[in-house]
Amino acid sequence: VDATPSDTVLDEKMRNKAGDYRIILFSSEKIEIGGEPCVLSIGYDITKQKKAEEEIKELNIKLEQRIIERTEELTDSQNALLNIVEDLNEKSNVLEQQTIKLELANKELEAFSYTVSHDLRAPLRAINGFSQFLVDDYAETLGDEGRRLLKIIRDNAKNMDNLITDLLLLTRVSRNELNYSNIDMETLVRNIFDDVALPEEKKQFKFQVTQLPHVFADQTSIRQVWVNLISNAIKYSKPKKSKEISVDFQLNDDEIVYFVKDSGVGFNPIYKHKLFGIFQRLHKAEDFVGTGVGLAIVERLIHRHKGNVWADGEEGKGATFYFSIPKLNR
């Protein structure tokens, strides 16, 4: 009988006819049969109940063990979290100190920029001014050699002034705020070529621009990028008989790649990793005037827009300069 008795006195493990062991719970009570007192015993099969009790007991043991393990894990996590908070607090203090140092460095840089812009340019203006007086008033006395030497002085003073201008621009690149707007790149490129190319250069060069896609970026920065790249393309194409410059683009999944290709003197591709370094030149200064800062400015401006710059070229076969701009939501 599968039941729960009212009065229990004994449970035993017994084997049934099929040979299976069962747990039997016996109960008894006194009764009379035919006026004679006797004891009535009834056995109840409680095998299922016992099995269920054992399973519950085992589950409780496993649950208690899991609670202990989870408690230990939670304690470890809390300790780890406390360590992370302590590290963050420490790093926050370090960052605060670095921010203070950066602010001081920026102030010193501003003071240096002011000094370079005003104090260093003053003697250059004096050199240019007085050398021009000598050329105008004492040309006959100086003779051909004197005038040649004065020209060298004036050219070097001009180069120094250009270098100061480029260095000041380079220091401002990382500090100027970016104001994003929709830029018509094709119109911008055509206007820049008209601005930087001399009248005779416009006649000599074949300048081609495809229908460039608009971009969402800082107008001042992107204009400077195009000025530097197109100016370089003109400068390094002058010695070649065929003077061609083309501006085109490529569309990638998440960015637009613009590029300027010229038919100029090119460069040795072994050294292309040096192109965007400050004062790195792959050609002789006497062959091509410049400060060696223009491409470094291009790289920093594009990096501020989360883009990249690179170049391909071959000696005597022209060069192509690329820059990418991410496609931003407008």
CSV table of N, CA and C in Angstrom, one decimal, residues 232 236 240 260 262-276 281-283 288 295 310-322:
chain,number,residue,atom,x,y,z
A,232,ASN,N,52.5,70.9,-53.1
A,232,ASN,CA,53.6,70.0,-53.3
A,232,ASN,C,53.5,69.4,-54.7
A,236,TYR,N,56.8,69.7,-57.2
A,236,TYR,CA,57.6,68.6,-57.6
A,236,TYR,C,57.3,68.1,-59.1
A,240,LYS,N,59.4,68.4,-64.7
A,240,LYS,CA,59.0,67.4,-65.7
A,240,LYS,C,58.4,68.2,-66.9
A,260,VAL,N,45.7,62.9,-54.3
A,260,VAL,CA,46.2,63.8,-55.3
A,260,VAL,C,47.4,63.1,-56.0
A,262,ASP,N,50.3,63.2,-59.1
A,262,ASP,CA,51.0,64.1,-60.0
A,262,ASP,C,52.0,63.3,-60.9
A,263,SER,N,52.5,64.0,-61.9
A,263,SER,CA,53.4,63.4,-62.8
A,263,SER,C,54.9,63.9,-62.6
A,264,GLY,N,55.1,64.2,-61.3
A,264,GLY,CA,56.4,64.9,-60.9
A,264,GLY,C,57.6,63.9,-60.8
A,265,VAL,N,58.6,64.3,-60.0
A,265,VAL,CA,59.8,63.6,-59.9
A,265,VAL,C,59.7,62.4,-59.0
A,266,GLY,N,58.6,62.3,-58.2
A,266,GLY,CA,58.3,61.1,-57.4
A,266,GLY,C,59.3,61.0,-56.2
A,267,PHE,N,59.5,59.8,-55.7
A,267,PHE,CA,60.4,59.6,-54.6
A,267,PHE,C,60.7,58.1,-54.5
A,268,ASN,N,61.8,57.8,-53.8
A,268,ASN,CA,62.1,56.4,-53.6
A,268,ASN,C,61.2,55.8,-52.6
A,269,PRO,N,60.4,54.7,-53.0
A,269,PRO,CA,59.4,54.2,-52.0
A,269,PRO,C,60.0,53.5,-50.8
A,270,ILE,N,61.3,53.3,-50.8
A,270,ILE,CA,61.9,52.7,-49.6
A,270,ILE,C,61.8,53.7,-48.4
A,271,TYR,N,61.8,55.0,-48.7
A,271,TYR,CA,61.8,56.0,-47.7
A,271,TYR,C,60.4,56.7,-47.5
A,272,LYS,N,59.4,56.1,-48.0
A,272,LYS,CA,58.1,56.7,-47.9
A,272,LYS,C,57.6,56.9,-46.4
A,273,HIS,N,58.1,56.0,-45.5
A,273,HIS,CA,57.7,56.2,-44.1
A,273,HIS,C,58.3,57.4,-43.5
A,274,LYS,N,59.2,58.1,-44.1
A,274,LYS,CA,59.7,59.4,-43.6
A,274,LYS,C,59.0,60.6,-44.1
A,275,LEU,N,58.1,60.4,-45.1
A,275,LEU,CA,57.5,61.6,-45.7
A,275,LEU,C,56.8,62.5,-44.8
A,276,PHE,N,56.1,62.0,-43.8
A,276,PHE,CA,55.2,62.8,-42.9
A,276,PHE,C,55.9,63.2,-41.6
A,281,ARG,N,63.1,65.3,-45.5
A,281,ARG,CA,63.0,65.7,-46.9
A,281,ARG,C,63.7,64.6,-47.7
A,282,LEU,N,63.1,64.2,-48.8
A,282,LEU,CA,63.6,63.1,-49.7
A,282,LEU,C,64.3,63.7,-50.9
A,283,HIS,N,64.4,65.0,-51.0
A,283,HIS,CA,65.0,65.7,-52.1
A,283,HIS,C,65.9,66.8,-51.5
A,288,PHE,N,64.5,71.8,-54.4
A,288,PHE,CA,63.1,72.2,-54.1
A,288,PHE,C,63.0,72.9,-52.8
A,295,LEU,N,53.9,68.3,-44.9
A,295,LEU,CA,53.3,67.0,-44.8
A,295,LEU,C,53.0,66.5,-43.3
A,310,TRP,N,48.8,58.4,-46.3
A,310,TRP,CA,49.9,57.6,-46.8
A,310,TRP,C,50.2,58.1,-48.2
A,311,ALA,N,51.2,57.5,-48.8
A,311,ALA,CA,51.7,57.9,-50.1
A,311,ALA,C,52.3,56.8,-50.9
A,312,ASP,N,52.2,56.8,-52.2
A,312,ASP,CA,52.9,55.9,-53.1
A,312,ASP,C,53.6,56.7,-54.1
A,313,GLY,N,54.7,56.2,-54.6
A,313,GLY,CA,55.5,56.9,-55.6
A,313,GLY,C,56.7,56.1,-56.1
A,314,GLU,N,57.3,56.6,-57.2
A,314,GLU,CA,58.4,56.0,-57.8
A,314,GLU,C,59.3,57.1,-58.4
A,315,GLU,N,60.6,57.0,-58.2
A,315,GLU,CA,61.5,58.0,-58.7
A,315,GLU,C,61.3,58.3,-60.2
A,316,GLY,N,61.0,59.5,-60.5
A,316,GLY,CA,60.9,59.9,-61.9
A,316,GLY,C,59.5,59.6,-62.5
A,317,LYS,N,58.6,59.0,-61.7
A,317,LYS,CA,57.3,58.6,-62.2
A,317,LYS,C,56.1,59.1,-61.4
A,318,GLY,N,56.4,60.2,-60.7
A,318,GLY,CA,55.3,60.8,-60.0
A,318,GLY,C,55.0,60.2,-58.6
A,319,ALA,N,54.0,60.8,-58.0
A,319,ALA,CA,53.6,60.4,-56.6
A,319,ALA,C,52.1,60.6,-56.4
A,320,THR,N,51.6,59.8,-55.5
A,320,THR,CA,50.2,59.9,-55.1
A,320,THR,C,50.1,60.0,-53.6
A,321,PHE,N,49.4,61.0,-53.1
A,321,PHE,CA,49.2,61.2,-51.7
A,321,PHE,C,47.7,61.0,-51.4
A,322,TYR,N,47.5,60.2,-50.4
A,322,TYR,CA,46.1,59.8,-50.0
A,322,TYR,C,45.8,60.3,-48.5
